[in-house]
């Protein structure tokens, strides 16, 4: 079964988002574009980080790709959604480790960040790498879940 991917960007990530969509299509991945629709500077990253994160957290999508100017702001926004582990991936090593060790379900990219590796390579590694399932990494992910659960309990 092919991964279903939610993708979104703010205005600064719009052009990279369009490039990523072409790459995903070429590789045969199913994706849904959640916006932005242009480079209009009113399209702020929190809105699209939340959209991508909620789409993944709902279970409707297996993974998400969120893009802003640096990838940092949109990853912060996405990580506010329970169950999301968004990681910035500027190179293949970061992409690989985010999946192997952290089971990252959202990849954050920066439209204004120049990388030494093609985005197609970063995407391939991130999409094809599976979580290691290693006990110590699973333990740490469970600790993250406990933090999320405690935050939810304090809001009641």
PDB file of C-alpha atoms in Angstrom:
ATOM      1  CA  UNK A   1       0.000   0.000   0.000  1.00  0.00           C
ATOM      2  CA  UNK A   2       1.355   3.397  -0.963  1.00  0.00           C
ATOM      3  CA  UNK A   3       1.765   6.107   1.615  1.00  0.00           C
ATOM      4  CA  UNK A   4      -0.843   8.845   1.634  1.00  0.00           C
ATOM      5  CA  UNK A   5       0.798  12.214   2.139  1.00  0.00           C
ATOM      6  CA  UNK A   6      -0.607  15.582   3.209  1.00  0.00           C
ATOM      7  CA  UNK A   7       1.448  18.533   2.000  1.00  0.00           C
ATOM      8  CA  UNK A   8       1.184  22.206   2.824  1.00  0.00           C
ATOM      9  CA  UNK A   9       3.230  25.369   2.837  1.00  0.00           C
ATOM     10  CA  UNK A  10       3.088  29.026   3.602  1.00  0.00           C
ATOM     11  CA  UNK A  11       3.921  31.667   0.994  1.00  0.00           C
ATOM     12  CA  UNK A  12       7.689  31.261   1.475  1.00  0.00           C
ATOM     13  CA  UNK A  13       7.484  27.532   0.885  1.00  0.00           C
ATOM     14  CA  UNK A  14       5.048  27.649  -2.012  1.00  0.00           C
ATOM     15  CA  UNK A  15       7.596  27.208  -4.813  1.00  0.00           C
ATOM     16  CA  UNK A  16       9.335  24.321  -3.054  1.00  0.00           C
ATOM     17  CA  UNK A  17       5.935  22.751  -2.364  1.00  0.00           C
ATOM     18  CA  UNK A  18       5.192  22.784  -6.086  1.00  0.00           C
ATOM     19  CA  UNK A  19       8.564  21.118  -6.742  1.00  0.00           C
ATOM     20  CA  UNK A  20       7.910  18.503  -4.048  1.00  0.00           C
ATOM     21  CA  UNK A  21       4.518  17.716  -5.568  1.00  0.00           C
ATOM     22  CA  UNK A  22       6.163  17.001  -8.932  1.00  0.00           C
ATOM     23  CA  UNK A  23       8.684  14.704  -7.260  1.00  0.00           C
ATOM     24  CA  UNK A  24       5.964  12.861  -5.334  1.00  0.00           C
ATOM     25  CA  UNK A  25       3.944  12.410  -8.512  1.00  0.00           C
ATOM     26  CA  UNK A  26       6.992  11.082 -10.404  1.00  0.00           C
ATOM     27  CA  UNK A  27       7.652   8.596  -7.603  1.00  0.00           C
ATOM     28  CA  UNK A  28       4.023   7.443  -7.562  1.00  0.00           C
ATOM     29  CA  UNK A  29       3.004   8.776  -4.144  1.00  0.00           C
ATOM     30  CA  UNK A  30      -0.561   9.816  -3.431  1.00  0.00           C
ATOM     31  CA  UNK A  31      -0.749  13.293  -1.914  1.00  0.00           C
ATOM     32  CA  UNK A  32      -3.198  16.060  -1.100  1.00  0.00           C
ATOM     33  CA  UNK A  33      -2.179  19.710  -1.295  1.00  0.00           C
ATOM     34  CA  UNK A  34      -3.633  21.590   1.677  1.00  0.00           C
ATOM     35  CA  UNK A  35      -2.378  25.002   0.505  1.00  0.00           C
ATOM     36  CA  UNK A  36      -1.138  27.698   0.233  1.00  0.00           C
ATOM     37  CA  UNK A  37      -2.242  28.499  -3.268  1.00  0.00           C
ATOM     38  CA  UNK A  38       0.232  31.288  -4.000  1.00  0.00           C
ATOM     39  CA  UNK A  39       3.136  33.366  -2.733  1.00  0.00           C
ATOM     40  CA  UNK A  40       0.738  35.797  -1.030  1.00  0.00           C
ATOM     41  CA  UNK A  41       2.539  36.859   2.178  1.00  0.00           C
ATOM     42  CA  UNK A  42      -0.757  36.634   4.087  1.00  0.00           C
ATOM     43  CA  UNK A  43      -0.450  32.832   3.935  1.00  0.00           C
ATOM     44  CA  UNK A  44       1.281  32.288   7.287  1.00  0.00           C
ATOM     45  CA  UNK A  45       2.973  29.050   8.333  1.00  0.00           C
ATOM     46  CA  UNK A  46       0.996  28.275  11.536  1.00  0.00           C
ATOM     47  CA  UNK A  47      -2.188  27.756   9.523  1.00  0.00           C
ATOM     48  CA  UNK A  48      -0.568  25.266   7.159  1.00  0.00           C
ATOM     49  CA  UNK A  49       1.495  23.521   9.820  1.00  0.00           C
ATOM     50  CA  UNK A  50      -1.737  22.898  11.705  1.00  0.00           C
ATOM     51  CA  UNK A  51      -3.555  21.691   8.577  1.00  0.00           C
ATOM     52  CA  UNK A  52      -0.861  19.173   7.693  1.00  0.00           C
ATOM     53  CA  UNK A  53      -0.474  18.006  11.296  1.00  0.00           C
ATOM     54  CA  UNK A  54      -4.196  17.548  11.855  1.00  0.00           C
ATOM     55  CA  UNK A  55      -4.505  15.627   8.580  1.00  0.00           C
ATOM     56  CA  UNK A  56      -1.785  13.206   9.720  1.00  0.00           C
ATOM     57  CA  UNK A  57      -3.009  13.002  13.332  1.00  0.00           C
ATOM     58  CA  UNK A  58      -6.501  12.121  12.082  1.00  0.00           C
ATOM     59  CA  UNK A  59      -5.123   8.968  10.473  1.00  0.00           C
ATOM     60  CA  UNK A  60      -6.405   9.956   7.049  1.00  0.00           C
ATOM     61  CA  UNK A  61      -2.792  10.470   5.925  1.00  0.00           C
ATOM     62  CA  UNK A  62       0.253   8.389   6.766  1.00  0.00           C
ATOM     63  CA  UNK A  63       2.743  11.249   6.655  1.00  0.00           C
ATOM     64  CA  UNK A  64       2.941  14.966   6.067  1.00  0.00           C
ATOM     65  CA  UNK A  65       5.304  17.414   4.432  1.00  0.00           C
ATOM     66  CA  UNK A  66       5.205  20.983   5.714  1.00  0.00           C
ATOM     67  CA  UNK A  67       7.190  23.806   4.133  1.00  0.00           C
ATOM     68  CA  UNK A  68       7.882  27.396   5.166  1.00  0.00           C
ATOM     69  CA  UNK A  69      10.877  29.684   4.680  1.00  0.00           C
ATOM     70  CA  UNK A  70      13.186  27.679   6.943  1.00  0.00           C
ATOM     71  CA  UNK A  71      11.082  24.685   7.975  1.00  0.00           C
ATOM     72  CA  UNK A  72      11.520  25.717  11.589  1.00  0.00           C
ATOM     73  CA  UNK A  73       8.362  27.762  12.169  1.00  0.00           C
ATOM     74  CA  UNK A  74       6.061  25.308  10.440  1.00  0.00           C
ATOM     75  CA  UNK A  75       7.604  22.400  12.375  1.00  0.00           C
ATOM     76  CA  UNK A  76       6.965  24.228  15.650  1.00  0.00           C
ATOM     77  CA  UNK A  77       3.330  24.785  14.652  1.00  0.00           C
ATOM     78  CA  UNK A  78       2.884  21.172  13.510  1.00  0.00           C
ATOM     79  CA  UNK A  79       4.379  19.832  16.741  1.00  0.00           C
ATOM     80  CA  UNK A  80       1.628  21.537  18.748  1.00  0.00           C
ATOM     81  CA  UNK A  81      -0.801  18.896  17.432  1.00  0.00           C
ATOM     82  CA  UNK A  82      -0.935  15.788  19.607  1.00  0.00           C
ATOM     83  CA  UNK A  83       0.614  12.749  17.961  1.00  0.00           C
ATOM     84  CA  UNK A  84       2.795  14.713  15.578  1.00  0.00           C
ATOM     85  CA  UNK A  85       6.546  14.386  15.459  1.00  0.00           C
ATOM     86  CA  UNK A  86       7.651  16.955  12.892  1.00  0.00           C
ATOM     87  CA  UNK A  87      11.340  17.162  12.079  1.00  0.00           C
ATOM     88  CA  UNK A  88      13.270  19.582   9.924  1.00  0.00           C
ATOM     89  CA  UNK A  89      15.211  17.708   7.262  1.00  0.00           C
ATOM     90  CA  UNK A  90      17.880  19.760   5.487  1.00  0.00           C
ATOM     91  CA  UNK A  91      19.784  16.706   4.295  1.00  0.00           C
ATOM     92  CA  UNK A  92      19.452  12.961   3.861  1.00  0.00           C
ATOM     93  CA  UNK A  93      21.118  12.180   7.193  1.00  0.00           C
ATOM     94  CA  UNK A  94      18.604  14.315   9.112  1.00  0.00           C
ATOM     95  CA  UNK A  95      15.754  12.779   7.116  1.00  0.00           C
ATOM     96  CA  UNK A  96      16.984   9.250   7.784  1.00  0.00           C
ATOM     97  CA  UNK A  97      17.562   9.717  11.515  1.00  0.00           C
ATOM     98  CA  UNK A  98      14.224  11.497  11.977  1.00  0.00           C
ATOM     99  CA  UNK A  99      12.515   8.336  10.740  1.00  0.00           C
ATOM    100  CA  UNK A 100      14.837   5.702  12.249  1.00  0.00           C
ATOM    101  CA  UNK A 101      15.067   7.193  15.744  1.00  0.00           C
ATOM    102  CA  UNK A 102      12.077   9.517  16.105  1.00  0.00           C
ATOM    103  CA  UNK A 103       9.461   7.968  13.816  1.00  0.00           C
ATOM    104  CA  UNK A 104       8.856  11.485  12.457  1.00  0.00           C
ATOM    105  CA  UNK A 105       5.505  11.619  10.705  1.00  0.00           C
ATOM    106  CA  UNK A 106       5.906  15.146   9.318  1.00  0.00           C
ATOM    107  CA  UNK A 107       8.930  16.349   7.369  1.00  0.00           C
ATOM    108  CA  UNK A 108       9.541  20.091   7.523  1.00  0.00           C
ATOM    109  CA  UNK A 109      11.478  21.753   4.728  1.00  0.00           C
ATOM    110  CA  UNK A 110      12.673  25.291   4.095  1.00  0.00           C
ATOM    111  CA  UNK A 111      11.902  27.004   0.819  1.00  0.00           C
ATOM    112  CA  UNK A 112      14.566  29.645   1.468  1.00  0.00           C
ATOM    113  CA  UNK A 113      17.228  27.223   2.687  1.00  0.00           C
ATOM    114  CA  UNK A 114      19.917  26.122   0.265  1.00  0.00           C
ATOM    115  CA  UNK A 115      20.891  22.500   0.738  1.00  0.00           C
ATOM    116  CA  UNK A 116      23.842  20.539  -0.584  1.00  0.00           C
ATOM    117  CA  UNK A 117      21.592  17.633  -1.544  1.00  0.00           C
ATOM    118  CA  UNK A 118      18.667  17.605  -3.961  1.00  0.00           C
ATOM    119  CA  UNK A 119      15.267  17.721  -2.288  1.00  0.00           C
ATOM    120  CA  UNK A 120      14.359  14.583  -4.261  1.00  0.00           C
ATOM    121  CA  UNK A 121      17.083  12.669  -2.380  1.00  0.00           C
ATOM    122  CA  UNK A 122      15.918  14.014   0.985  1.00  0.00           C
ATOM    123  CA  UNK A 123      12.320  13.029   0.188  1.00  0.00           C
ATOM    124  CA  UNK A 124      13.298   9.552  -1.014  1.00  0.00           C
ATOM    125  CA  UNK A 125      15.242   8.809   2.148  1.00  0.00           C
ATOM    126  CA  UNK A 126      12.519  10.153   4.432  1.00  0.00           C
ATOM    127  CA  UNK A 127       9.692   8.354   2.642  1.00  0.00           C
ATOM    128  CA  UNK A 128      11.518   5.034   2.332  1.00  0.00           C
ATOM    129  CA  UNK A 129      13.079   4.836   5.803  1.00  0.00           C
ATOM    130  CA  UNK A 130      11.116   2.926   8.392  1.00  0.00           C
ATOM    131  CA  UNK A 131      11.192   3.462  12.158  1.00  0.00           C
ATOM    132  CA  UNK A 132      13.825   1.155  13.657  1.00  0.00           C
ATOM    133  CA  UNK A 133      11.510  -0.109  16.386  1.00  0.00           C
ATOM    134  CA  UNK A 134      14.553  -0.197  18.659  1.00  0.00           C
ATOM    135  CA  UNK A 135      13.536  -0.411  22.324  1.00  0.00           C
ATOM    136  CA  UNK A 136      15.376   2.753  23.394  1.00  0.00           C
ATOM    137  CA  UNK A 137      13.817   4.820  20.597  1.00  0.00           C
ATOM    138  CA  UNK A 138      10.364   3.407  21.310  1.00  0.00           C
ATOM    139  CA  UNK A 139      10.860   4.277  24.992  1.00  0.00           C
ATOM    140  CA  UNK A 140      11.673   7.888  24.075  1.00  0.00           C
ATOM    141  CA  UNK A 141       8.692   8.213  21.757  1.00  0.00           C
ATOM    142  CA  UNK A 142       6.492   6.897  24.566  1.00  0.00           C
ATOM    143  CA  UNK A 143       7.948   9.577  26.840  1.00  0.00           C
ATOM    144  CA  UNK A 144       6.937  12.191  24.266  1.00  0.00           C
ATOM    145  CA  UNK A 145       3.423  10.723  24.244  1.00  0.00           C
ATOM    146  CA  UNK A 146       3.348  10.987  28.043  1.00  0.00           C
ATOM    147  CA  UNK A 147       4.202  14.687  27.783  1.00  0.00           C
ATOM    148  CA  UNK A 148       1.356  15.147  25.284  1.00  0.00           C
ATOM    149  CA  UNK A 149      -1.044  13.226  27.524  1.00  0.00           C
ATOM    150  CA  UNK A 150      -0.087  15.292  30.576  1.00  0.00           C
ATOM    151  CA  UNK A 151      -0.643  18.510  28.609  1.00  0.00           C
ATOM    152  CA  UNK A 152      -4.088  17.321  27.577  1.00  0.00           C
ATOM    153  CA  UNK A 153      -4.986  16.424  31.180  1.00  0.00           C
ATOM    154  CA  UNK A 154      -3.995  19.871  32.463  1.00  0.00           C
ATOM    155  CA  UNK A 155      -6.367  21.482  29.951  1.00  0.00           C
ATOM    156  CA  UNK A 156      -9.404  19.645  31.371  1.00  0.00           C
TER     157      UNK A 156
END
